[in-house]
Coordinates of C-alpha atoms in Angstrom, one line a residue:
Chain X
M12 CA -138.4 -79.8 89.0
E13 CA -139.6 -76.5 87.8
T14 CA -137.2 -74.3 85.4
I15 CA -137.3 -70.2 86.1
K16 CA -136.9 -68.1 83.6
I17 CA -137.7 -64.1 84.1
Q18 CA -137.0 -62.3 81.1
G19 CA -135.0 -58.6 81.5
T20 CA -135.8 -55.3 82.0
E21 CA -134.8 -52.1 82.6
D22 CA -134.7 -52.3 86.1
T23 CA -135.0 -55.8 86.8
P24 CA -132.6 -58.4 86.1
K25 CA -132.9 -61.7 83.6
I26 CA -132.6 -64.9 85.6
I27 CA -132.6 -68.6 84.3
L28 CA -133.1 -71.6 87.3
D29 CA -132.8 -74.7 85.2
S30 CA -131.9 -77.7 87.2
E31 CA -132.1 -80.2 83.9
N32 CA -130.0 -78.3 81.4
E33 CA -127.7 -77.2 84.8
V34 CA -128.2 -73.9 83.5
M35 CA -128.4 -70.6 86.8
E36 CA -127.8 -67.1 85.8
I37 CA -128.8 -63.8 87.3
S38 CA -127.7 -61.1 84.2
G39 CA -128.3 -57.4 83.7
R40 CA -129.8 -54.7 85.1
S41 CA -130.8 -55.1 88.8
L42 CA -132.9 -52.3 91.0
P43 CA -136.7 -53.9 91.4
E44 CA -139.4 -51.7 92.5
D45 CA -139.7 -54.2 95.8
V46 CA -136.3 -56.5 96.2
S47 CA -137.2 -58.6 98.5
A48 CA -140.4 -59.7 96.4
F49 CA -138.8 -59.9 93.2
Y50 CA -135.7 -62.4 94.4
E51 CA -138.4 -64.6 96.5
P52 CA -138.8 -66.6 94.0
V53 CA -135.6 -67.5 93.6
L54 CA -134.7 -68.0 96.5
N55 CA -137.6 -70.3 96.9
W56 CA -136.3 -72.1 93.9
L57 CA -133.0 -72.4 95.7
N58 CA -134.6 -74.2 98.8
E59 CA -135.9 -77.0 96.8
Y60 CA -133.1 -77.4 94.7
A61 CA -131.0 -77.7 97.4
E62 CA -133.0 -80.8 98.8
N63 CA -131.9 -82.6 95.3
P64 CA -128.8 -80.6 92.9
N65 CA -126.8 -82.1 90.2
K66 CA -123.4 -82.9 90.5
K67 CA -122.4 -79.8 90.1
T68 CA -123.8 -76.8 90.3
I69 CA -122.6 -73.4 88.5
F70 CA -124.2 -70.1 89.1
N71 CA -123.5 -67.7 86.8
F72 CA -123.9 -63.3 88.0
K73 CA -123.6 -61.3 85.5
L74 CA -124.8 -57.9 86.1
T75 CA -124.0 -54.8 85.1
Y76 CA -125.7 -53.0 87.9
F77 CA -127.8 -53.3 90.8
N78 CA -128.6 -50.8 93.5
T79 CA -127.6 -51.4 97.3
A80 CA -130.9 -53.0 98.2
S81 CA -130.6 -56.0 95.3
S82 CA -126.8 -55.8 97.0
K83 CA -128.5 -57.5 100.2
L84 CA -130.8 -60.0 98.2
L85 CA -127.5 -61.4 96.2
L86 CA -125.8 -62.3 99.1
D87 CA -129.1 -64.0 100.8
I88 CA -128.7 -65.8 97.2
L89 CA -125.0 -66.1 97.8
M90 CA -125.8 -67.4 101.4
K91 CA -127.8 -70.4 100.3
L92 CA -125.2 -71.9 97.7
E93 CA -122.1 -71.8 100.8
E94 CA -124.8 -73.8 102.5
M95 CA -125.3 -75.9 100.3
H96 CA -121.4 -75.8 99.7
E97 CA -120.9 -76.8 103.2
N98 CA -123.7 -79.5 103.1
G99 CA -120.9 -81.4 101.1
N100 CA -122.4 -80.1 97.5
D101 CA -120.1 -78.9 94.7
I102 CA -120.9 -75.9 93.9
L103 CA -118.8 -73.2 91.9
I104 CA -120.2 -69.3 91.8
R105 CA -119.0 -67.2 88.7
W106 CA -119.2 -63.8 88.9
H107 CA -118.8 -62.1 85.7
Y108 CA -118.0 -58.7 85.3
P109 CA -117.4 -56.0 82.6
E110 CA -113.5 -55.9 82.5
D111 CA -113.7 -52.1 82.4
D112 CA -116.0 -51.7 85.8
E113 CA -113.8 -52.2 88.6
D114 CA -116.8 -51.4 91.3
M115 CA -118.6 -53.8 89.3
E116 CA -115.4 -56.5 89.7
E117 CA -114.3 -55.0 93.3
A118 CA -118.3 -56.1 94.2
G119 CA -117.6 -59.6 93.4
E120 CA -114.1 -60.1 95.6
E121 CA -115.8 -58.1 98.6
Y122 CA -118.9 -61.3 98.4
A123 CA -116.3 -63.5 98.0
D124 CA -114.9 -62.2 101.0
I125 CA -118.3 -62.6 102.9
V126 CA -119.2 -66.3 101.5
D127 CA -117.3 -69.7 101.8
V128 CA -117.6 -71.0 98.4
P129 CA -115.5 -71.3 95.2
F130 CA -115.9 -68.1 93.5
E131 CA -114.6 -67.8 90.5
Q132 CA -114.0 -63.8 88.9
V133 CA -114.5 -63.5 85.0
G134 CA -113.6 -60.3 83.0
Y135 CA -115.3 -59.8 79.5
S136 CA -114.9 -57.4 77.4
A137 CA -118.2 -55.5 76.9
Chain O
M20 CA -156.0 -5.9 82.4
D21 CA -154.9 -7.0 86.0
R22 CA -154.5 -10.5 84.7
N23 CA -152.5 -9.8 81.2
K24 CA -150.2 -8.4 84.1
D25 CA -150.1 -11.6 85.8
I26 CA -149.2 -13.3 82.9
K27 CA -147.1 -11.2 82.0
G28 CA -145.2 -10.9 85.7
F29 CA -145.4 -15.4 85.6
L30 CA -143.8 -15.4 82.1
E31 CA -140.6 -13.4 83.4
F32 CA -140.7 -15.1 86.4
V33 CA -140.0 -18.1 84.1
Y34 CA -137.5 -16.2 82.4
E35 CA -135.9 -15.2 85.6
F36 CA -135.7 -18.8 86.6
Y37 CA -134.7 -20.0 83.7
K38 CA -131.8 -18.2 83.8
T39 CA -131.2 -19.1 87.3
M40 CA -130.7 -22.5 86.0
K41 CA -128.4 -22.2 83.5
A42 CA -126.0 -20.0 85.7
H43 CA -126.2 -22.5 88.0
E44 CA -125.9 -25.8 85.4
I45 CA -128.5 -27.0 86.4
T46 CA -129.9 -30.1 83.5
L47 CA -132.7 -31.7 85.5
V48 CA -135.0 -30.6 88.2
Y49 CA -138.0 -32.3 89.7
E50 CA -141.1 -31.3 92.4
G51 CA -143.5 -33.7 93.7
E52 CA -143.7 -37.7 94.4
I53 CA -140.9 -39.4 93.5
T54 CA -141.8 -43.3 93.1
H55 CA -140.2 -45.6 91.2
Q56 CA -141.6 -44.7 88.0
I57 CA -139.8 -41.2 88.2
T58 CA -136.6 -42.9 89.1
K59 CA -136.4 -45.0 86.1
A60 CA -137.4 -42.4 83.7
F61 CA -134.7 -39.5 85.3
T62 CA -131.9 -41.7 85.7
S63 CA -132.6 -43.0 81.4
L64 CA -133.4 -39.1 81.1
T65 CA -129.4 -38.6 82.7
E66 CA -127.8 -41.9 80.9
S67 CA -129.5 -41.3 77.5
N68 CA -128.3 -37.6 77.4
M69 CA -124.4 -38.6 78.9
A70 CA -123.9 -40.9 76.1
K71 CA -124.7 -38.7 73.6
D72 CA -122.6 -36.3 75.3
D73 CA -119.6 -38.8 75.6
E74 CA -119.2 -39.0 78.9
A75 CA -116.9 -41.8 80.3
G76 CA -118.0 -44.7 80.7
S77 CA -117.2 -44.8 84.4
V78 CA -118.6 -41.1 84.8
Q79 CA -121.6 -42.4 83.4
R80 CA -122.1 -45.4 86.2
K81 CA -121.3 -43.4 89.1
V82 CA -124.0 -40.8 88.5
F83 CA -126.3 -43.9 87.7
H84 CA -125.5 -45.4 91.1
V85 CA -125.8 -41.9 93.0
M86 CA -128.9 -40.6 91.5
V87 CA -130.4 -44.2 92.1
E88 CA -129.8 -44.4 95.3
C89 CA -130.8 -40.5 96.1
L90 CA -134.0 -40.9 94.8
Q91 CA -134.3 -44.2 96.5
N92 CA -134.0 -43.1 99.7
I93 CA -136.6 -40.6 99.4
S94 CA -139.3 -42.5 97.9
K95 CA -138.3 -45.6 99.8
H96 CA -138.4 -43.5 103.4
A97 CA -141.1 -41.7 102.5
E98 CA -143.6 -43.9 105.1
D99 CA -141.5 -43.7 107.3
F100 CA -143.2 -40.6 109.0
T101 CA -146.1 -40.3 110.8
S102 CA -147.5 -37.5 109.8
D103 CA -150.6 -37.4 107.0
D104 CA -148.8 -34.0 105.5
Y105 CA -148.3 -34.1 101.6
L106 CA -144.4 -33.1 102.6
F107 CA -144.3 -36.2 103.9
S108 CA -145.8 -38.2 101.4
G109 CA -142.5 -39.2 99.9
R110 CA -141.8 -35.7 97.9
G111 CA -138.9 -33.8 97.3
I112 CA -136.5 -31.2 94.9
F113 CA -134.4 -33.2 92.9
L114 CA -131.9 -32.1 90.9
V115 CA -129.2 -32.5 88.3
S116 CA -126.2 -30.1 87.6
K117 CA -123.4 -30.8 85.0
G118 CA -120.2 -28.4 85.3
E119 CA -117.1 -28.0 83.6
D120 CA -115.9 -30.6 85.9
E121 CA -118.3 -32.7 88.0
Y122 CA -121.7 -33.6 88.1
S123 CA -124.1 -33.0 91.2
V124 CA -126.7 -34.9 91.8
T125 CA -128.8 -33.1 94.6
T126 CA -132.4 -34.0 96.9
G127 CA -134.3 -32.2 99.5
N128 CA -137.6 -33.3 101.5
A129 CA -139.3 -32.7 104.5
I130 CA -137.9 -35.0 107.3
E131 CA -139.1 -35.2 111.1
N132 CA -136.1 -33.0 113.6
D133 CA -136.3 -36.5 115.6
R134 CA -134.1 -37.4 112.4
I135 CA -131.6 -35.1 112.3
E136 CA -129.5 -36.0 115.1
E137 CA -129.0 -40.0 113.7
L138 CA -128.7 -38.8 110.3
T139 CA -126.0 -36.5 111.5
E140 CA -124.6 -39.4 113.0
M141 CA -124.7 -41.7 110.2
L142 CA -123.2 -39.2 107.2
E143 CA -120.4 -38.0 110.1
Q144 CA -119.8 -41.1 110.5
I145 CA -119.5 -42.3 106.7
N146 CA -117.7 -38.3 105.3
K147 CA -114.9 -39.4 107.9
M148 CA -113.9 -42.9 107.2
D149 CA -111.5 -44.0 104.4
K150 CA -111.9 -46.3 101.2
D151 CA -111.2 -49.8 103.5
E152 CA -113.3 -48.7 106.8
L153 CA -116.3 -48.0 103.9
K154 CA -116.1 -51.2 102.2
Q155 CA -115.9 -52.7 105.9
L156 CA -118.8 -51.4 106.9
Y157 CA -120.9 -52.0 103.7
K158 CA -120.3 -55.4 104.6
R159 CA -120.9 -55.4 108.0
Q160 CA -124.1 -53.5 107.3
M161 CA -125.0 -55.7 104.0
K162 CA -124.7 -58.8 106.2
E163 CA -126.4 -57.5 109.4
G164 CA -128.4 -54.5 108.8
R165 CA -132.2 -55.8 107.9
L166 CA -134.4 -55.0 105.5
S167 CA -137.2 -52.2 105.6
E168 CA -140.1 -53.0 104.8
K169 CA -140.0 -51.5 101.2
G170 CA -135.8 -53.0 100.8
G171 CA -133.9 -50.0 102.3
A172 CA -131.6 -51.0 103.7
G173 CA -129.2 -48.5 105.3
L174 CA -126.5 -48.4 102.5
G175 CA -127.2 -46.0 100.2
F176 CA -125.0 -43.5 101.8
I177 CA -122.6 -45.4 102.6
D178 CA -122.9 -47.0 99.1
I179 CA -122.4 -43.3 97.4
K180 CA -119.8 -42.2 99.3
R181 CA -117.5 -45.2 98.5
K182 CA -118.7 -44.6 94.2
T183 CA -117.9 -40.8 94.4
G184 CA -114.5 -40.6 97.0
K185 CA -116.3 -37.0 97.5
E186 CA -117.4 -36.3 101.2
L187 CA -121.8 -36.3 101.0
E188 CA -122.8 -32.3 101.8
Y189 CA -125.7 -32.1 103.6
H190 CA -127.8 -29.1 105.5
F191 CA -131.0 -28.9 107.2
L192 CA -133.5 -26.2 107.1
P193 CA -135.8 -25.4 109.7
I194 CA -139.8 -25.8 108.4
S195 CA -142.0 -25.9 111.6
D196 CA -141.4 -26.9 115.4
D197 CA -141.2 -30.8 114.5
T198 CA -139.9 -30.6 111.0
S199 CA -137.1 -29.3 108.9
F200 CA -135.9 -29.9 105.2
F201 CA -133.2 -32.2 104.5
L202 CA -130.7 -31.5 101.5
L203 CA -128.4 -33.4 100.1
T204 CA -125.4 -32.8 97.4
S205 CA -123.1 -35.9 96.0
T206 CA -120.4 -34.8 93.8
I207 CA -118.9 -37.0 91.3
S208 CA -116.0 -36.3 89.0
R209 CA -115.9 -35.9 85.9
E210 CA -112.9 -37.3 85.4
E211 CA -112.4 -40.4 84.8
L212 CA -110.1 -42.5 87.3

């Protein structure tokens, strides 16, 4: 399956979706001009991945900032992973947040409340 | 002779304008079309100024959040208008001021009068809510709210109130029979929470 690697910029996150090496990560800042268009390849990739996923899937979010428009798209990604979990797949979300950023920590807690999927919060020192 | 007088008058106006800006502690002011490029430029400018001033990380993040949501409110709702008047093409005024105790971010843009009621209701509802109610509303909107074509999720105002913990101050001033100028100010405390 195709690997997606997108370099991060000042307004878009770095994205790695690599099924073969089992690396799935969205990191950095997210305030793209057109959120739907930006995240469309990610959702398409997940749809394809869901048809034949690895034994265990760990999806990492390591965002330092996202705007409200991105928050909806992040939820779409999480809901896709929730759906895979409901279909019996072994899924784990790792939500990384800078230790001194309560808002980012809380954002993770909120997502964990909304979606029914194993969810791990990981604080790191910036 | 007249031309010289005009120029002098204009330059004096510029100086008055400068003094007014200083008096109101305005650090950034812009009038014009608000695009994604402008949003990026202003946020990065303000970010580097705050870093230079050793502003607390949490304050920097809050100011950044509020600026992005305010600017995107204008740029994203620009196309909701039916009017082809230049006032409605995503233009507006944008101000950042920095006082002793707080930052404030102010936007002003023209809107059609039929939106006043809806905006007032939304802002009043958000202003009345406490932390937990806002959290529930945000979650609900995120789940149920459809994205408008350009990606506005209607979450911006809620996010500003949540991040700043302060009421959103707003005001409508009449432009014509059908249109008004919508002003919105958010304040961010410089005290580290």
